[in-house]
Amino acid sequence: MKTLKTFSNWSGNLQFTPQSVNYPDSIEAIVALVDEARLASKRVRLVGSGHSWMPLIETEDVLVSLDHWQGVEAVDHDQQTAVVRAGTKLSRLGQELFEHGVALANMGDIDVQSIAGAFFTGTHGTGTEHQILSSQLVAVTLVTADGQVLEWNEQDHPDEMNAVRVSFGALGIVVKMEVKVQPAFKLEELQYRQPLDQVFSNLETFKQSNRHFEFFWFPQTENVVIKRVNVTDRPVLKPKKYMVFLEDRALSRALKLAARFPKMGRQINQAVMALVDHETEGSADYAHLVFPSPRELRFNEMEYNIPAEHWKACFSEIVELYSQPGFNVFFPIECRWVKGDDIWLSPAYQRDSAYIAVHQVAGSPYEEAFAQIEAIFRKYDGRPHWGKLNTMSREEAWETYPKLKDFAELRDQLDPQGVFSNDYVSHMIGLGVPETA
């Protein structure tokens, strides 16, 4: 008798038992898996590195990982594109592209994800001149529910490409991705402490004068840690060892302590802030080594996209909430900005946007606090990151995403039996378009 193995995501908030976990190593093997599942009336979901918190990957049937389908297949220096297998981890992608002398223009701050998992859930990075990561996608090879292998590109299939760029596996299994690249470049990163009120006063300058800008506010303190990242010709300069230790291990231990003893949370955050310099010489390296940050501490996360013009009002309410007695979440809040796009299910669809991400140490209560924060996000026309914790209802999703009806219609055409579905996807997207939509 076969023993089924329970699958857990990165933070441990999702646990489920699929009937099988499969690691195909070719397109032919992927097509065979899909055909077998369809004929057996089984459903197929894909998993990358398990860095999503929402039940996008949950299934009691067939779980597919593309971990054995990785690598850069080709780089076209004239067209400045690269063809990548969809299971390729971002860390491997960055290194292999670098060996070809090229790089992605933008990445997020985690590089253990697969490129498919990161792109198709709407991962975004930061920078007012940069759209979400999947805007760099120019063509795909897609295995559909009936076993066909389709080729889409942005010239001949503009609608399909804007659908698939954020599609969380609902349209089929993307097996190859052609992405824009540019000549390899170096970035300088500056991280330092600054008062929150100065960030409010100088926000537009920070946003417009840096290629990438973000900050972390440490609750119940008056300070933030700013991160400014810009192209540089400086020689490679590694960050100081004590800064690496502070950013990852020391901070992880402090946040665990604050989650366990919330009455000490303010003092702990103040102590952490006292260790961060007001000024820094920074560090410099090639882009694929600068974008990602270490993540030793496991946490649960909720992140919402709001129109950029609403950021100050929204964030101010959140700061006020965090400052109330008895509000016991002390994990830093991350703020980032991106350029609007035309991707159908992108939270940044047709609006320049701010992202605000809130976190809590894995294993610590977060539901009540996140519910209060989510109410503020919704007040400011918030759209949640598809892979991060949220309670957006089906009705709210159809109201929030103007192109969701078109996405659902395309999905029904490609997968009328719901092969690439699960309970969550079926509920949110639906097999059929609601008459009221």
mmCIF file of N, CA, C and O in Angstrom, residues 313-390:
data_model
loop_
_atom_site.group_PDB
_atom_site.id
_atom_site.type_symbol
_atom_site.label_atom_id
_atom_site.label_comp_id
_atom_site.label_asym_id
_atom_site.label_seq_id
_atom_site.Cartn_x
_atom_site.Cartn_y
_atom_site.Cartn_z
ATOM 1 N N ALA A 313 -1.687 58.127 2.894
ATOM 2 C CA ALA A 313 -2.853 58.025 3.763
ATOM 3 C C ALA A 313 -3.006 56.602 4.302
ATOM 4 O O ALA A 313 -3.280 56.395 5.492
ATOM 5 N N CYS A 314 -2.800 55.624 3.423
ATOM 6 C CA CYS A 314 -2.945 54.227 3.827
ATOM 7 C C CYS A 314 -1.875 53.850 4.848
ATOM 8 O O CYS A 314 -2.178 53.285 5.907
ATOM 9 N N PHE A 315 -0.642 54.186 4.551
ATOM 10 C CA PHE A 315 0.443 53.817 5.451
ATOM 11 C C PHE A 315 0.313 54.529 6.797
ATOM 12 O O PHE A 315 0.594 53.943 7.849
ATOM 13 N N SER A 316 -0.134 55.754 6.788
ATOM 14 C CA SER A 316 -0.302 56.495 8.037
ATOM 15 C C SER A 316 -1.321 55.816 8.944
ATOM 16 O O SER A 316 -1.129 55.749 10.174
ATOM 17 N N GLU A 317 -2.400 55.292 8.360
ATOM 18 C CA GLU A 317 -3.388 54.572 9.170
ATOM 19 C C GLU A 317 -2.799 53.297 9.756
ATOM 20 O O GLU A 317 -3.103 52.919 10.899
ATOM 21 N N ILE A 318 -1.958 52.629 8.972
ATOM 22 C CA ILE A 318 -1.343 51.390 9.455
ATOM 23 C C ILE A 318 -0.376 51.693 10.598
ATOM 24 O O ILE A 318 -0.342 50.982 11.608
ATOM 25 N N VAL A 319 0.404 52.764 10.458
ATOM 26 C CA VAL A 319 1.310 53.170 11.536
ATOM 27 C C VAL A 319 0.522 53.455 12.811
ATOM 28 O O VAL A 319 0.908 53.042 13.913
ATOM 29 N N GLU A 320 -0.608 54.128 12.662
ATOM 30 C CA GLU A 320 -1.448 54.435 13.821
ATOM 31 C C GLU A 320 -1.966 53.145 14.462
ATOM 32 O O GLU A 320 -1.990 53.017 15.694
ATOM 33 N N LEU A 321 -2.385 52.192 13.631
ATOM 34 C CA LEU A 321 -2.875 50.916 14.153
ATOM 35 C C LEU A 321 -1.773 50.189 14.929
ATOM 36 O O LEU A 321 -2.000 49.688 16.037
ATOM 37 N N TYR A 322 -0.574 50.127 14.358
ATOM 38 C CA TYR A 322 0.534 49.421 14.996
ATOM 39 C C TYR A 322 0.949 50.082 16.311
ATOM 40 O O TYR A 322 1.547 49.438 17.174
ATOM 41 N N SER A 323 0.652 51.348 16.442
ATOM 42 C CA SER A 323 1.068 52.086 17.640
ATOM 43 C C SER A 323 0.076 51.988 18.786
ATOM 44 O O SER A 323 0.337 52.484 19.880
ATOM 45 N N GLN A 324 -1.057 51.334 18.537
ATOM 46 C CA GLN A 324 -2.058 51.205 19.588
ATOM 47 C C GLN A 324 -1.624 50.188 20.638
ATOM 48 O O GLN A 324 -1.018 49.157 20.305
ATOM 49 N N PRO A 325 -1.923 50.443 21.901
ATOM 50 C CA PRO A 325 -1.601 49.461 22.953
ATOM 51 C C PRO A 325 -2.277 48.123 22.656
ATOM 52 O O PRO A 325 -3.437 48.074 22.244
ATOM 53 N N GLY A 326 -1.523 47.068 22.858
ATOM 54 C CA GLY A 326 -2.088 45.736 22.648
ATOM 55 C C GLY A 326 -1.959 45.198 21.246
ATOM 56 O O GLY A 326 -2.310 44.047 20.990
ATOM 57 N N PHE A 327 -1.476 46.036 20.300
ATOM 58 C CA PHE A 327 -1.245 45.532 18.941
ATOM 59 C C PHE A 327 0.156 44.924 18.922
ATOM 60 O O PHE A 327 1.163 45.637 18.925
ATOM 61 N N ASN A 328 0.218 43.614 18.910
ATOM 62 C CA ASN A 328 1.464 42.918 19.238
ATOM 63 C C ASN A 328 2.168 42.305 18.035
ATOM 64 O O ASN A 328 2.608 41.146 18.069
ATOM 65 N N VAL A 329 2.288 43.062 16.958
ATOM 66 C CA VAL A 329 3.087 42.634 15.810
ATOM 67 C C VAL A 329 4.230 43.636 15.660
ATOM 68 O O VAL A 329 3.987 44.828 15.489
ATOM 69 N N PHE A 330 5.461 43.147 15.696
ATOM 70 C CA PHE A 330 6.625 44.035 15.674
ATOM 71 C C PHE A 330 7.539 43.776 14.487
ATOM 72 O O PHE A 330 8.599 44.376 14.373
ATOM 73 N N PHE A 331 7.119 42.909 13.607
ATOM 74 C CA PHE A 331 7.891 42.601 12.400
ATOM 75 C C PHE A 331 7.900 43.843 11.503
ATOM 76 O O PHE A 331 6.871 44.484 11.307
ATOM 77 N N PRO A 332 9.051 44.220 10.917
ATOM 78 C CA PRO A 332 9.097 45.423 10.065
ATOM 79 C C PRO A 332 8.129 45.353 8.896
ATOM 80 O O PRO A 332 7.863 44.285 8.335
ATOM 81 N N ILE A 333 7.597 46.511 8.512
ATOM 82 C CA ILE A 333 6.699 46.650 7.367
ATOM 83 C C ILE A 333 7.517 47.137 6.179
ATOM 84 O O ILE A 333 8.282 48.100 6.287
ATOM 85 N N GLU A 334 7.335 46.488 5.038
ATOM 86 C CA GLU A 334 8.100 46.809 3.831
ATOM 87 C C GLU A 334 7.246 47.605 2.851
ATOM 88 O O GLU A 334 6.107 47.227 2.567
ATOM 89 N N CYS A 335 7.799 48.691 2.312
ATOM 90 C CA CYS A 335 7.095 49.533 1.335
ATOM 91 C C CYS A 335 7.908 49.617 0.048
ATOM 92 O O CYS A 335 9.109 49.926 0.082
ATOM 93 N N ARG A 336 7.229 49.350 -1.082
ATOM 94 C CA ARG A 336 7.881 49.385 -2.400
ATOM 95 C C ARG A 336 6.940 50.019 -3.421
ATOM 96 O O ARG A 336 5.741 50.139 -3.187
ATOM 97 N N TRP A 337 7.498 50.404 -4.575
ATOM 98 C CA TRP A 337 6.722 51.084 -5.613
ATOM 99 C C TRP A 337 7.029 50.478 -6.972
ATOM 100 O O TRP A 337 8.166 50.081 -7.253
ATOM 101 N N VAL A 338 6.000 50.399 -7.845
ATOM 102 C CA VAL A 338 6.189 49.890 -9.201
ATOM 103 C C VAL A 338 5.369 50.708 -10.193
ATOM 104 O O VAL A 338 4.429 51.411 -9.825
ATOM 105 N N LYS A 339 5.738 50.566 -11.442
ATOM 106 C CA LYS A 339 5.033 51.224 -12.544
ATOM 107 C C LYS A 339 3.824 50.382 -12.953
ATOM 108 O O LYS A 339 3.856 49.150 -12.917
ATOM 109 N N GLY A 340 2.754 51.037 -13.377
ATOM 110 C CA GLY A 340 1.563 50.332 -13.826
ATOM 111 C C GLY A 340 1.807 49.518 -15.082
ATOM 112 O O GLY A 340 2.786 49.725 -15.810
ATOM 113 N N ASP A 341 0.892 48.579 -15.372
ATOM 114 C CA ASP A 341 1.047 47.694 -16.526
ATOM 115 C C ASP A 341 -0.324 47.359 -17.103
ATOM 116 O O ASP A 341 -1.352 47.860 -16.632
ATOM 117 N N ASP A 342 -0.336 46.493 -18.131
ATOM 118 C CA ASP A 342 -1.587 46.049 -18.763
ATOM 119 C C ASP A 342 -1.806 44.547 -18.596
ATOM 120 O O ASP A 342 -2.574 43.942 -19.345
ATOM 121 N N ILE A 343 -1.145 43.949 -17.626
ATOM 122 C CA ILE A 343 -1.279 42.518 -17.372
ATOM 123 C C ILE A 343 -2.609 42.273 -16.664
ATOM 124 O O ILE A 343 -2.895 42.887 -15.636
ATOM 125 N N TRP A 344 -3.425 41.383 -17.198
ATOM 126 C CA TRP A 344 -4.826 41.273 -16.807
ATOM 127 C C TRP A 344 -5.036 41.096 -15.308
ATOM 128 O O TRP A 344 -5.898 41.741 -14.722
ATOM 129 N N LEU A 345 -4.292 40.208 -14.675
ATOM 130 C CA LEU A 345 -4.485 39.947 -13.248
ATOM 131 C C LEU A 345 -3.351 40.520 -12.393
ATOM 132 O O LEU A 345 -3.179 40.127 -11.235
ATOM 133 N N SER A 346 -2.622 41.460 -12.937
ATOM 134 C CA SER A 346 -1.591 42.132 -12.141
ATOM 135 C C SER A 346 -2.249 43.081 -11.152
ATOM 136 O O SER A 346 -3.126 43.864 -11.512
ATOM 137 N N PRO A 347 -1.825 43.065 -9.884
ATOM 138 C CA PRO A 347 -2.331 44.067 -8.943
ATOM 139 C C PRO A 347 -2.023 45.495 -9.387
ATOM 140 O O PRO A 347 -2.705 46.429 -8.957
ATOM 141 N N ALA A 348 -1.013 45.663 -10.243
ATOM 142 C CA ALA A 348 -0.650 46.992 -10.738
ATOM 143 C C ALA A 348 -1.317 47.306 -12.078
ATOM 144 O O ALA A 348 -0.893 48.237 -12.775
ATOM 145 N N TYR A 349 -2.382 46.564 -12.419
ATOM 146 C CA TYR A 349 -3.052 46.772 -13.703
ATOM 147 C C TYR A 349 -3.525 48.218 -13.838
ATOM 148 O O TYR A 349 -4.322 48.716 -13.053
ATOM 149 N N GLN A 350 -2.972 48.884 -14.833
ATOM 150 C CA GLN A 350 -3.351 50.245 -15.241
ATOM 151 C C GLN A 350 -3.299 51.259 -14.093
ATOM 152 O O GLN A 350 -4.095 52.193 -14.044
ATOM 153 N N ARG A 351 -2.319 51.079 -13.191
ATOM 154 C CA ARG A 351 -2.113 52.110 -12.179
ATOM 155 C C ARG A 351 -0.697 52.013 -11.607
ATOM 156 O O ARG A 351 -0.212 50.916 -11.292
ATOM 157 N N ASP A 352 -0.015 53.139 -11.525
ATOM 158 C CA ASP A 352 1.245 53.192 -10.788
ATOM 159 C C ASP A 352 0.912 52.892 -9.332
ATOM 160 O O ASP A 352 -0.064 53.416 -8.781
ATOM 161 N N SER A 353 1.756 52.070 -8.713
ATOM 162 C CA SER A 353 1.322 51.432 -7.469
ATOM 163 C C SER A 353 2.369 51.464 -6.378
ATOM 164 O O SER A 353 3.575 51.538 -6.635
ATOM 165 N N ALA A 354 1.870 51.379 -5.156
ATOM 166 C CA ALA A 354 2.696 51.119 -3.983
ATOM 167 C C ALA A 354 2.306 49.762 -3.428
ATOM 168 O O ALA A 354 1.132 49.357 -3.491
ATOM 169 N N TYR A 355 3.293 49.055 -2.909
ATOM 170 C CA TYR A 355 3.047 47.795 -2.217
ATOM 171 C C TYR A 355 3.424 47.964 -0.753
ATOM 172 O O TYR A 355 4.487 48.510 -0.438
ATOM 173 N N ILE A 356 2.556 47.483 0.121
ATOM 174 C CA ILE A 356 2.838 47.476 1.555
ATOM 175 C C ILE A 356 2.720 46.037 2.032
ATOM 176 O O ILE A 356 1.669 45.404 1.861
ATOM 177 N N ALA A 357 3.812 45.531 2.615
ATOM 178 C CA ALA A 357 3.835 44.137 3.061
ATOM 179 C C ALA A 357 3.979 44.075 4.576
ATOM 180 O O ALA A 357 4.851 44.735 5.158
ATOM 181 N N VAL A 358 3.109 43.289 5.204
ATOM 182 C CA VAL A 358 3.169 43.086 6.651
ATOM 183 C C VAL A 358 3.446 41.610 6.922
ATOM 184 O O VAL A 358 3.066 40.742 6.138
ATOM 185 N N HIS A 359 4.120 41.342 8.042
ATOM 186 C CA HIS A 359 4.605 39.998 8.326
ATOM 187 C C HIS A 359 4.413 39.659 9.798
ATOM 188 O O HIS A 359 4.278 40.550 10.633
ATOM 189 N N GLN A 360 4.453 38.357 10.067
ATOM 190 C CA GLN A 360 4.533 37.877 11.438
ATOM 191 C C GLN A 360 5.350 36.592 11.436
ATOM 192 O O GLN A 360 5.296 35.805 10.465
ATOM 193 N N VAL A 361 6.115 36.404 12.483
ATOM 194 C CA VAL A 361 6.958 35.216 12.613
ATOM 195 C C VAL A 361 6.098 33.961 12.487
ATOM 196 O O VAL A 361 5.017 33.870 13.089
ATOM 197 N N ALA A 362 6.552 33.002 11.675
ATOM 198 C CA ALA A 362 5.809 31.753 11.500
ATOM 199 C C ALA A 362 5.595 31.072 12.840
ATOM 200 O O ALA A 362 6.502 31.010 13.673
ATOM 201 N N GLY A 363 4.368 30.594 13.060
ATOM 202 C CA GLY A 363 4.017 29.952 14.313
ATOM 203 C C GLY A 363 3.399 30.879 15.331
ATOM 204 O O GLY A 363 2.871 30.419 16.348
ATOM 205 N N SER A 364 3.464 32.198 15.076
ATOM 206 C CA SER A 364 2.853 33.179 15.971
ATOM 207 C C SER A 364 1.501 33.610 15.419
ATOM 208 O O SER A 364 1.292 33.627 14.208
ATOM 209 N N PRO A 365 0.564 33.981 16.273
ATOM 210 C CA PRO A 365 -0.763 34.401 15.790
ATOM 211 C C PRO A 365 -0.653 35.636 14.899
ATOM 212 O O PRO A 365 0.106 36.563 15.189
ATOM 213 N N TYR A 366 -1.411 35.625 13.824
ATOM 214 C CA TYR A 366 -1.412 36.779 12.922
ATOM 215 C C TYR A 366 -2.805 37.134 12.415
ATOM 216 O O TYR A 366 -3.040 38.235 11.910
ATOM 217 N N GLU A 367 -3.752 36.205 12.527
ATOM 218 C CA GLU A 367 -5.039 36.365 11.847
ATOM 219 C C GLU A 367 -5.774 37.643 12.242
ATOM 220 O O GLU A 367 -6.252 38.396 11.378
ATOM 221 N N GLU A 368 -5.893 37.901 13.531
ATOM 222 C CA GLU A 368 -6.646 39.070 13.980
ATOM 223 C C GLU A 368 -5.963 40.371 13.548
ATOM 224 O O GLU A 368 -6.623 41.296 13.057
ATOM 225 N N ALA A 369 -4.656 40.435 13.714
ATOM 226 C CA ALA A 369 -3.921 41.640 13.326
ATOM 227 C C ALA A 369 -4.005 41.867 11.822
ATOM 228 O O ALA A 369 -4.255 42.993 11.356
ATOM 229 N N PHE A 370 -3.809 40.813 11.038
ATOM 230 C CA PHE A 370 -3.854 40.957 9.582
ATOM 231 C C PHE A 370 -5.244 41.374 9.109
ATOM 232 O O PHE A 370 -5.385 42.120 8.133
ATOM 233 N N ALA A 371 -6.279 40.904 9.775
ATOM 234 C CA ALA A 371 -7.642 41.291 9.396
ATOM 235 C C ALA A 371 -7.843 42.791 9.568
ATOM 236 O O ALA A 371 -8.480 43.451 8.736
ATOM 237 N N GLN A 372 -7.310 43.347 10.657
ATOM 238 C CA GLN A 372 -7.434 44.792 10.871
ATOM 239 C C GLN A 372 -6.662 45.585 9.816
ATOM 240 O O GLN A 372 -7.127 46.612 9.327
ATOM 241 N N ILE A 373 -5.478 45.086 9.463
ATOM 242 C CA ILE A 373 -4.674 45.768 8.442
ATOM 243 C C ILE A 373 -5.340 45.644 7.081
ATOM 244 O O ILE A 373 -5.391 46.605 6.301
ATOM 245 N N GLU A 374 -5.880 44.469 6.784
ATOM 246 C CA GLU A 374 -6.508 44.244 5.478
ATOM 247 C C GLU A 374 -7.696 45.178 5.275
ATOM 248 O O GLU A 374 -7.944 45.650 4.161
ATOM 249 N N ALA A 375 -8.420 45.478 6.331
ATOM 250 C CA ALA A 375 -9.541 46.421 6.229
ATOM 251 C C ALA A 375 -9.059 47.794 5.772
ATOM 252 O O ALA A 375 -9.748 48.484 5.001
ATOM 253 N N ILE A 376 -7.894 48.189 6.233
ATOM 254 C CA ILE A 376 -7.319 49.466 5.792
ATOM 255 C C ILE A 376 -6.928 49.379 4.322
ATOM 256 O O ILE A 376 -7.219 50.286 3.524
ATOM 257 N N PHE A 377 -6.275 48.296 3.922
ATOM 258 C CA PHE A 377 -5.911 48.121 2.520
ATOM 259 C C PHE A 377 -7.139 48.222 1.612
ATOM 260 O O PHE A 377 -7.114 48.894 0.576
ATOM 261 N N ARG A 378 -8.200 47.527 1.991
ATOM 262 C CA ARG A 378 -9.406 47.517 1.157
ATOM 263 C C ARG A 378 -10.021 48.913 1.060
ATOM 264 O O ARG A 378 -10.589 49.288 0.037
ATOM 265 N N LYS A 379 -9.909 49.681 2.116
ATOM 266 C CA LYS A 379 -10.425 51.052 2.130
ATOM 267 C C LYS A 379 -9.775 51.904 1.044
ATOM 268 O O LYS A 379 -10.394 52.825 0.509
ATOM 269 N N TYR A 380 -8.522 51.577 0.700
ATOM 270 C CA TYR A 380 -7.782 52.363 -0.285
ATOM 271 C C TYR A 380 -7.643 51.630 -1.621
ATOM 272 O O TYR A 380 -6.640 51.755 -2.310
ATOM 273 N N ASP A 381 -8.691 50.888 -1.991
ATOM 274 C CA ASP A 381 -8.736 50.211 -3.287
ATOM 275 C C ASP A 381 -7.587 49.213 -3.434
ATOM 276 O O ASP A 381 -6.961 49.109 -4.485
ATOM 277 N N GLY A 382 -7.316 48.484 -2.363
ATOM 278 C CA GLY A 382 -6.213 47.548 -2.374
ATOM 279 C C GLY A 382 -6.496 46.297 -3.187
ATOM 280 O O GLY A 382 -7.623 45.817 -3.260
ATOM 281 N N ARG A 383 -5.438 45.801 -3.821
ATOM 282 C CA ARG A 383 -5.468 44.516 -4.512
ATOM 283 C C ARG A 383 -4.381 43.641 -3.907
ATOM 284 O O ARG A 383 -3.215 44.025 -3.887
ATOM 285 N N PRO A 384 -4.712 42.452 -3.427
ATOM 286 C CA PRO A 384 -3.693 41.621 -2.780
ATOM 287 C C PRO A 384 -2.764 40.955 -3.774
ATOM 288 O O PRO A 384 -3.134 40.675 -4.917
ATOM 289 N N HIS A 385 -1.548 40.732 -3.328
ATOM 290 C CA HIS A 385 -0.625 39.851 -4.044
ATOM 291 C C HIS A 385 -1.268 38.467 -4.068
ATOM 292 O O HIS A 385 -1.691 37.954 -3.030
ATOM 293 N N TRP A 386 -1.331 37.834 -5.245
ATOM 294 C CA TRP A 386 -2.048 36.567 -5.378
ATOM 295 C C TRP A 386 -1.451 35.453 -4.527
ATOM 296 O O TRP A 386 -2.160 34.540 -4.092
ATOM 297 N N GLY A 387 -0.152 35.510 -4.253
ATOM 298 C CA GLY A 387 0.477 34.428 -3.513
ATOM 299 C C GLY A 387 0.569 34.653 -2.022
ATOM 300 O O GLY A 387 1.034 33.774 -1.302
ATOM 301 N N LYS A 388 0.115 35.827 -1.544
ATOM 302 C CA LYS A 388 0.302 36.154 -0.133
ATOM 303 C C LYS A 388 -1.042 36.245 0.576
ATOM 304 O O LYS A 388 -2.074 36.463 -0.048
ATOM 305 N N LEU A 389 -1.024 36.087 1.879
ATOM 306 C CA LEU A 389 -2.235 35.933 2.661
ATOM 307 C C LEU A 389 -3.227 37.063 2.413
ATOM 308 O O LEU A 389 -2.867 38.242 2.414
ATOM 309 N N ASN A 390 -4.470 36.687 2.182
ATOM 310 C CA ASN A 390 -5.551 37.662 2.041
ATOM 311 C C ASN A 390 -6.867 36.921 2.153
ATOM 312 O O ASN A 390 -6.926 35.689 2.062
#
